[in-house]
Coordinates of C-alpha atoms in Angstrom, one line a residue:
X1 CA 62.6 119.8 71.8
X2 CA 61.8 116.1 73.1
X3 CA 65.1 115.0 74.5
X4 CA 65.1 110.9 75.0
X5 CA 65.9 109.2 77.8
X6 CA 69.5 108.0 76.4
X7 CA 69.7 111.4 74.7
X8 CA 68.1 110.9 71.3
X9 CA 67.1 114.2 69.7
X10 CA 70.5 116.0 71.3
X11 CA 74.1 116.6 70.4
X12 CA 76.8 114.6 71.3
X13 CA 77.9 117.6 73.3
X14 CA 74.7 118.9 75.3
X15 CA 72.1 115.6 76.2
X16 CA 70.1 115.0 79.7
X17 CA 69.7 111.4 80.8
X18 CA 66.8 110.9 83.4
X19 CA 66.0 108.0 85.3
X20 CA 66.4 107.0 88.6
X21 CA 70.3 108.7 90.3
X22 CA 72.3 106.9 92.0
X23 CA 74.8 109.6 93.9
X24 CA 77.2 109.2 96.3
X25 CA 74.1 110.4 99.1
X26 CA 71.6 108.6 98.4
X27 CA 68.8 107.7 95.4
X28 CA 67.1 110.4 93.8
X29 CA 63.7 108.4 92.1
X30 CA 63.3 110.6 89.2
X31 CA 66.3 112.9 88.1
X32 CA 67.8 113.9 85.1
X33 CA 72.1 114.6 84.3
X34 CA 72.5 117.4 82.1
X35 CA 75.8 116.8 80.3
X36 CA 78.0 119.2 77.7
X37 CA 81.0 117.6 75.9
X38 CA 82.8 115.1 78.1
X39 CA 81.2 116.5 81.4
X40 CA 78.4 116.3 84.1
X41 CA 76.9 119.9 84.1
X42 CA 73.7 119.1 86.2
X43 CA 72.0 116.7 88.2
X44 CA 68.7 117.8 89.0
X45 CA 65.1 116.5 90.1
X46 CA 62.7 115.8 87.0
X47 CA 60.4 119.1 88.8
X48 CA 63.8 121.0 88.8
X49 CA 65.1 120.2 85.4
X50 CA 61.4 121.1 84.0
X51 CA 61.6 124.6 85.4
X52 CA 65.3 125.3 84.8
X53 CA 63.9 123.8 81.2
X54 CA 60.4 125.3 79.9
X55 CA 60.4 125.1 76.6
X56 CA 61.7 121.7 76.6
X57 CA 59.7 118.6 77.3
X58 CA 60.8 115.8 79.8
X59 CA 63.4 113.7 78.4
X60 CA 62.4 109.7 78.7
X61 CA 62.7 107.7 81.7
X62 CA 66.1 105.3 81.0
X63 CA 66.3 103.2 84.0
X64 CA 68.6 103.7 86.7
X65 CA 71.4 105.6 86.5
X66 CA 74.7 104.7 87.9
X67 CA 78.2 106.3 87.4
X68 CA 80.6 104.8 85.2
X69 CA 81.8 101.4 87.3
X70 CA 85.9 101.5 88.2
X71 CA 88.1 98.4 88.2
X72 CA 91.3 99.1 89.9
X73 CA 92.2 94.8 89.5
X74 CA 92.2 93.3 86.2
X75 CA 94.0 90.8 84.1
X76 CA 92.0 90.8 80.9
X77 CA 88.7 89.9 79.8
X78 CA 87.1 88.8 76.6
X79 CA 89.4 86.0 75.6
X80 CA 92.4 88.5 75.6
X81 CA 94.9 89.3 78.4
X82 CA 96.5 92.5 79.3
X83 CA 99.9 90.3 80.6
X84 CA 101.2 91.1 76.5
X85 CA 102.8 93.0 74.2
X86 CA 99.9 92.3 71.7
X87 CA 98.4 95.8 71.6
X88 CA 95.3 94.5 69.8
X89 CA 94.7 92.1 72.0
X90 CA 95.0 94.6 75.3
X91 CA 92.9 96.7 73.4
X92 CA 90.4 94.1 73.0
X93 CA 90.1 93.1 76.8
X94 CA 89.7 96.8 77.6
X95 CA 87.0 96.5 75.0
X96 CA 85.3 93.8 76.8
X97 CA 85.2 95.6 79.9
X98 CA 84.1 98.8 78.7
X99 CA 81.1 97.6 76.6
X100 CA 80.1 96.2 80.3
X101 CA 80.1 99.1 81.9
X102 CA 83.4 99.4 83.3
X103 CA 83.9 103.0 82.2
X104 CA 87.5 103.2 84.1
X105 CA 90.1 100.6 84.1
X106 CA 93.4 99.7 85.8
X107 CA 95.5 96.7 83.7
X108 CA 96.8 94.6 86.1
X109 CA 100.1 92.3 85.7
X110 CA 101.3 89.7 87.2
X111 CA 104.7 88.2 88.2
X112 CA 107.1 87.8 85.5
X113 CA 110.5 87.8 84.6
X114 CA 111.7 91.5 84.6
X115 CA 112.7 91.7 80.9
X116 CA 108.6 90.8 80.2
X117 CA 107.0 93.3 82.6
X118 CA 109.4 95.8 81.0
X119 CA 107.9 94.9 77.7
X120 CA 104.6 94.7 78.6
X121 CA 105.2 98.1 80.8
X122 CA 106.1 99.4 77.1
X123 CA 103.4 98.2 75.2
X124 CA 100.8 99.0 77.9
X125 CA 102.1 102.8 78.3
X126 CA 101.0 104.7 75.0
X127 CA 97.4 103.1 75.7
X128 CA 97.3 104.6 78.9
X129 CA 98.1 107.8 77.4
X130 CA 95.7 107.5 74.5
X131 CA 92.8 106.8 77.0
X132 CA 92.4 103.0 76.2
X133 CA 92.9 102.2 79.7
X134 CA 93.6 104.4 82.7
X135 CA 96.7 103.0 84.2
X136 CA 98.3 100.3 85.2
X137 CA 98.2 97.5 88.4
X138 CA 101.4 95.9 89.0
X139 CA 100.9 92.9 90.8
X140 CA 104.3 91.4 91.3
X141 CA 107.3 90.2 91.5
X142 CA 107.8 91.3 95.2
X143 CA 105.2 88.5 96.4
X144 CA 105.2 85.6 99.0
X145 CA 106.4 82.2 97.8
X146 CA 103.6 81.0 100.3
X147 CA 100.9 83.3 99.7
X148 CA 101.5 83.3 95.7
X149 CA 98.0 81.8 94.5
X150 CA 98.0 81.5 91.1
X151 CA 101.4 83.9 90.6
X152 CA 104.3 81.9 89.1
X153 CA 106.2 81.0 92.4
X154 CA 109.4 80.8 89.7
X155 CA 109.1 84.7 89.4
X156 CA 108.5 85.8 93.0
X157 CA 111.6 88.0 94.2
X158 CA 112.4 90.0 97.2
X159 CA 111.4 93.8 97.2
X160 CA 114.2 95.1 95.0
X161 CA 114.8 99.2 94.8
X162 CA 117.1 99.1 91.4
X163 CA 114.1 96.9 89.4
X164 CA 111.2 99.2 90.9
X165 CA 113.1 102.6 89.4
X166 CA 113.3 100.3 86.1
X167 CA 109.5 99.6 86.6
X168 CA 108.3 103.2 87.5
X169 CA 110.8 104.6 84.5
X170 CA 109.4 101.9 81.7
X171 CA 105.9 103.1 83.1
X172 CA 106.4 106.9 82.6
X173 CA 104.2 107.9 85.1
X174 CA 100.8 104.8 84.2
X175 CA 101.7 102.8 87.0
X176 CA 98.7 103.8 89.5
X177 CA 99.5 100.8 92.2
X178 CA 101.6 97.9 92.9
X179 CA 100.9 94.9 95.0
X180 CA 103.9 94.0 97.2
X181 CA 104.3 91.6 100.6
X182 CA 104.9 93.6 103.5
X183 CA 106.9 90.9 105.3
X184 CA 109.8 90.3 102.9
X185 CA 112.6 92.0 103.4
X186 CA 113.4 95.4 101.3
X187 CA 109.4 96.3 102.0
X188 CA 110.4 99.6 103.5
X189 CA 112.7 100.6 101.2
X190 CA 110.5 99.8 97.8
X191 CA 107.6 101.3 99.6
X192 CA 108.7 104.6 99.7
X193 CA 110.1 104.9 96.5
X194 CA 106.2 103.9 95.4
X195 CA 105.0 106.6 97.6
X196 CA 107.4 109.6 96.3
X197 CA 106.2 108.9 92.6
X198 CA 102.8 108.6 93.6
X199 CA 102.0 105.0 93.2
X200 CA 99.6 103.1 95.5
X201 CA 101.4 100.6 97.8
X202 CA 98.7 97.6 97.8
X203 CA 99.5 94.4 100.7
X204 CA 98.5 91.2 98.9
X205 CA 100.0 87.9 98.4
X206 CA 101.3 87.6 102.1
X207 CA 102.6 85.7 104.9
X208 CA 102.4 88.3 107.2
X209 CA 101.4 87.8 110.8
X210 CA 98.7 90.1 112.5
X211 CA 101.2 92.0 113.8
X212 CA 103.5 92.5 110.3
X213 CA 100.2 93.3 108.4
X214 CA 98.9 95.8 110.7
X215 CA 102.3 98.2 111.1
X216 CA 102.0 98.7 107.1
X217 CA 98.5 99.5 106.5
X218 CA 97.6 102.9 106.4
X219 CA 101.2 103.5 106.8
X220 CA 103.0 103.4 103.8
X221 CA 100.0 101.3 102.4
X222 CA 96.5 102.8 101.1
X223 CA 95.0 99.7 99.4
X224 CA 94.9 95.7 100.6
X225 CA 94.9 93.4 97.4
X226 CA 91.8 91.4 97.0
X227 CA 91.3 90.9 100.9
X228 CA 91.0 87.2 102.1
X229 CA 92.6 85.9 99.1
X230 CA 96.3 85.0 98.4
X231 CA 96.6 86.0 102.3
X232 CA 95.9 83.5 105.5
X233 CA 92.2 82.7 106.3
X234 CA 90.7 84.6 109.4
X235 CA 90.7 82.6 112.5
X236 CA 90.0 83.8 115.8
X237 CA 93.3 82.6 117.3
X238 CA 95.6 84.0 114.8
X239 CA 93.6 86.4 113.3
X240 CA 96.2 87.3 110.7
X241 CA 96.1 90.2 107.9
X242 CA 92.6 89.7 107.5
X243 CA 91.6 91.1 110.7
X244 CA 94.6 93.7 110.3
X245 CA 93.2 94.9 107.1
X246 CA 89.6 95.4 107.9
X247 CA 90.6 97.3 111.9
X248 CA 92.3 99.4 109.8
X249 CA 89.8 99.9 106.7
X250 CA 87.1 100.4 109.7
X251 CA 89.1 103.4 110.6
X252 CA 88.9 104.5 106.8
X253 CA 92.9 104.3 106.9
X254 CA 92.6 101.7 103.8
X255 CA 90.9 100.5 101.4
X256 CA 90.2 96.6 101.0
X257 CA 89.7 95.0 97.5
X258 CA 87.0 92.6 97.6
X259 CA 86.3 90.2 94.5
X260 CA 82.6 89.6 95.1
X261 CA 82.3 87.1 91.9
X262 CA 80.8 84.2 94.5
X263 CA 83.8 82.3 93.9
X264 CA 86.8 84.1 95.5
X265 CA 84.3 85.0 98.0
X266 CA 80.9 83.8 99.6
X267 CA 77.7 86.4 100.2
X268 CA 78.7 86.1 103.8
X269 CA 82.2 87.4 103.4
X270 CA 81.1 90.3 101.3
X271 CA 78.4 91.2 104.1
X272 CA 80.9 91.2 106.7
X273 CA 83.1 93.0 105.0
X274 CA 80.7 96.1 104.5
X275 CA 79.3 95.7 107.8
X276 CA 82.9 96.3 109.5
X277 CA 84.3 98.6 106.6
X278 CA 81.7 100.7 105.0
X279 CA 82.8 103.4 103.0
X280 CA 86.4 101.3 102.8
X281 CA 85.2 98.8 100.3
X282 CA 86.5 98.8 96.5
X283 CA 84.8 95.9 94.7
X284 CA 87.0 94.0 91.9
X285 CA 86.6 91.5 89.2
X286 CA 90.8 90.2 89.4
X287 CA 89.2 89.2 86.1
X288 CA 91.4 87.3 83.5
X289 CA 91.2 86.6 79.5
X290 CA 88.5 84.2 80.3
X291 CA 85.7 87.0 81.7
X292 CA 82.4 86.7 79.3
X293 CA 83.9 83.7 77.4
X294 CA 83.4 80.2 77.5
X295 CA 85.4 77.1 79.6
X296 CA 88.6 76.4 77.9
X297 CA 92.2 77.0 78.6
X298 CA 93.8 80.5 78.6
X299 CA 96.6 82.6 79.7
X300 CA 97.5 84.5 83.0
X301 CA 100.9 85.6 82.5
X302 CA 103.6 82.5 82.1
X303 CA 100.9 80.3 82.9
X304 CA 98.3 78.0 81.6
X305 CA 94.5 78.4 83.3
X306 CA 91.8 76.0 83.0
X307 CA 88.6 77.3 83.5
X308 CA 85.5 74.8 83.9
X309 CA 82.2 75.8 85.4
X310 CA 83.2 79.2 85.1
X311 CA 85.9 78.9 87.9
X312 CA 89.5 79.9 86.4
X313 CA 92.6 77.5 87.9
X314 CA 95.8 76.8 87.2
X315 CA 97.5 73.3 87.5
X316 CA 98.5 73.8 91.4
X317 CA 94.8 74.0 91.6
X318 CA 94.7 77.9 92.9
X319 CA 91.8 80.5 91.8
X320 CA 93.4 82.3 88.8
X321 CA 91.0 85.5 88.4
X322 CA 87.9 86.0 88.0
X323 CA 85.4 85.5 84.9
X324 CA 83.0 88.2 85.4
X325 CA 82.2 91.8 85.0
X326 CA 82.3 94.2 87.8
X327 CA 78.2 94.6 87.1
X328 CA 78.0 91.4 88.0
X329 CA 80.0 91.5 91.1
X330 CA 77.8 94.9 91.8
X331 CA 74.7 92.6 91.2
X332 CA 75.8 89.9 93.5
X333 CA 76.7 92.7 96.5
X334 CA 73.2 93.8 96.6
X335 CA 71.4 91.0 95.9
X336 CA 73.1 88.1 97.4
X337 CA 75.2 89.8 100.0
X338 CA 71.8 92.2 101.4
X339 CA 74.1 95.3 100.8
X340 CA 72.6 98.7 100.5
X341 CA 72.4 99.9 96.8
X342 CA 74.4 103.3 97.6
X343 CA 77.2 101.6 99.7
X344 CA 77.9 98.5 97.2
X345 CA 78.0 101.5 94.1
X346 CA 80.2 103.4 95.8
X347 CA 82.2 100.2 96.0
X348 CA 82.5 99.7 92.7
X349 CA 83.1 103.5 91.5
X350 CA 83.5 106.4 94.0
X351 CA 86.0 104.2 96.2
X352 CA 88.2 102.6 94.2
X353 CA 88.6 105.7 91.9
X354 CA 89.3 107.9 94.5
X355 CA 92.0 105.2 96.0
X356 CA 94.1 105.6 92.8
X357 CA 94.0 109.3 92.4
X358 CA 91.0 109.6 90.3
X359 CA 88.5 110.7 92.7
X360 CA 88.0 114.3 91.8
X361 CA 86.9 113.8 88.6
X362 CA 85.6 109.8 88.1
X363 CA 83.2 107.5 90.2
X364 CA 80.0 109.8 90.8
X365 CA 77.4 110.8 89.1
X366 CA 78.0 115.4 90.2
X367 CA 78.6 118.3 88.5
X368 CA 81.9 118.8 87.1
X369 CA 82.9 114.8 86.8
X370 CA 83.7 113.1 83.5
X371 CA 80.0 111.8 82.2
X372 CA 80.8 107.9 82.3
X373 CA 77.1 106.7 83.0
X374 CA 76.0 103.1 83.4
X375 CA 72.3 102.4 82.9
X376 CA 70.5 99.6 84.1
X377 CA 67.0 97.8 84.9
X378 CA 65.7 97.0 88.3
X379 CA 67.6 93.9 88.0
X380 CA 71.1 95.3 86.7
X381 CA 70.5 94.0 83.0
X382 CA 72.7 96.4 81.4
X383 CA 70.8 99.0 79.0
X384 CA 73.7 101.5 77.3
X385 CA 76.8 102.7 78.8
X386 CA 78.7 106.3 78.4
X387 CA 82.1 106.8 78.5
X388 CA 83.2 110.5 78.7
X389 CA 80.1 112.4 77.6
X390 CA 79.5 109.5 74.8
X391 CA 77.5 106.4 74.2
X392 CA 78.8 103.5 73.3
X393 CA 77.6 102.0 70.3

């Protein structure tokens, strides 16, 4: 039986997609996945598949073959928001994303009154658990006033204990990270309450000195929110969290967020930042209702975001997300920024799944993980997605 390269001609439970594999080693030039129901089963050369295979002819070349990409930060996309209790419209965003190639997906919120994250905790959980999205970002309340970006500085509180254990009990168990300032008082305390239920402490939206910075990564903390951004600038006389974060992501003891849209950060940036940190790298969009829409106005949380020439702000005149795809930001990394195609995909799947507790079964294209498959051109035109051993439509 002629098998096609996106599977024509097999079930929906047993197809083989050849092209050229991107794994977490290396490029194999001309490979084929075998996949039954919802899982990789194979991932041979085209010579290896043909013998294992005999009475079956080649499938189609499909392009290149990535896995499914993995967004730990993001706010929305597709003119809808995932700060709501608008099911549809969550739905929608994660949609958006999806149809992109972002296979997994962490809904991010940001700070809020605690009576509307518990709502939106609420109305977020059952879509977790139906597979809509894969969890949930918290980022917020337990910010710095002046660090906070595009957060609502009228929201910001100190790390609080009693709100977290209402947080972690509205989120049953989908609350995968949370973003928190590691110089404002109660840090510790909140901290380990994250850890012993298994959420991600993130550092992001901070004040904190070199010093500060540095005793909570790879301590308590696993993940640095969207580094360089919503934190102080690098300088070589106060060198700050930046240089905190990336000595301690160059020891593999944490892994630094980096939003590689060209607007949060420049090709430079991104270079460094794999140069000093490879393997430590988890590349986000931070992307918010506007992503793959027009300019216009939308919403981030309580506030109202302006977005012209593509770049999202709100009235204080702060970066309010990001208005891209994490293909995009994948394109940019090894195009713009000169980063090797195996280290920027990693980035964008292996990494940041693994971060959050999905690395043994998400982020690679090897036997025995889910079959979320992104294919592409030479230039990363998008050519069909799977998501869990099916394609999308």
């Amino acid at each position: 039986m002629h098998t096609a390269g996106f599977g024509a001609g097999s079930t929906d439970d047993n197809c083989a997609v050849r092209g050229r594999i991107v794994t977490p080693d290396g490029v194999v030039d001309d490979a084929v996945v075998g996949i039954e129901g919802t899982r990789i089963t194979s991932v041979r050369t085209a010579a290896d598949w043909s013998a294992a295979n005999p009475d079956s002819a080649l499938p189609d070349v499909a392009g290149t073959v990535l896995p499914g990409l993995v967004d730990i930060h993001c706010h929305g996309g597709g003119g809808r928001t995932f700060t709501t209790t608008d099911r549809t419209a969550i739905a929608a965003a994660a949609a958006h994303h999806l149809r992109n190639g972002t296979t997994t997906l962490l809904a991010s919120l940001v700070s809020a009154p605690p009576d509307v994250l518990l709502d939106q905790l609420a109305t977020l959980r059952p879509l977790v658990e139906d597979g809509t999205i894969d969890g949930i970002h918290l980022e917020g309340p337990f910010l710095s006033a002046q660090r906070c970006g595009a957060q609502d500085p009228r929201y910001l509180i100190e790390p609080d204990v009693d709100l977290t254990e209402r947080l972690l009990a509205a989120g049953g168990g989908t609350i995968r990270a949370m973003t928190l300032a590691p110089e404002l008082p109660g840090f510790t305390r909140v901290a380990h309450l994250l850890c012993a239920n298994e959420v991600v402490v993130a550092l992001g939206h901070s004040d904190a000195s070199y010093t500060e910075f540095a005793a909570a990564v790879g301590n308590d903390a696993s993940l640095v929110t969207h580094l360089a951004n919503g934190m102080a600038p690098l300088h070589h006389r106060t060198s700050g969290p930046v240089a905190a974060a990336l000595i301690a992501a160059a020891r593999h003891e944490v892994v630094v967020e980096v939003i590689g849209d060209g607007v949060h950060t420049d090709a430079g940036f991104v270079a460094l930042v794999f140069a000093a940190a490879r393997g430590s790298v988890a590349l986000i969009t931070d992307a918010m209702a506007a992503a793959g829409m027009p300019d216009g106005d939308y919403d981030l949380g309580p506030q109202r975001v302006r977005v012209v020439d593509g770049v999202a702000r709100v009235a204080s005149g702060s970066i309010a997300g990001g208005t891209t795809t994490l293909l995009e930001v994948l394109r940019r990394t090894v195009v713009d920024s000169g980063v090797p195609l195996v280290d920027a995909v990693r980035a964008a799947s292996a990494t940041p799944a693994t971060v959050v507790g999905f690395g043994e079964r998400r982020g690679a294209v090897e036997v025995g993980y889910d079959a979320d498959l992104v294919v592409v051109d030479s230039m990363f035109t998008l050519q069909r997605v799977m998501r869990r051993g099916s394609w999308l439509p």
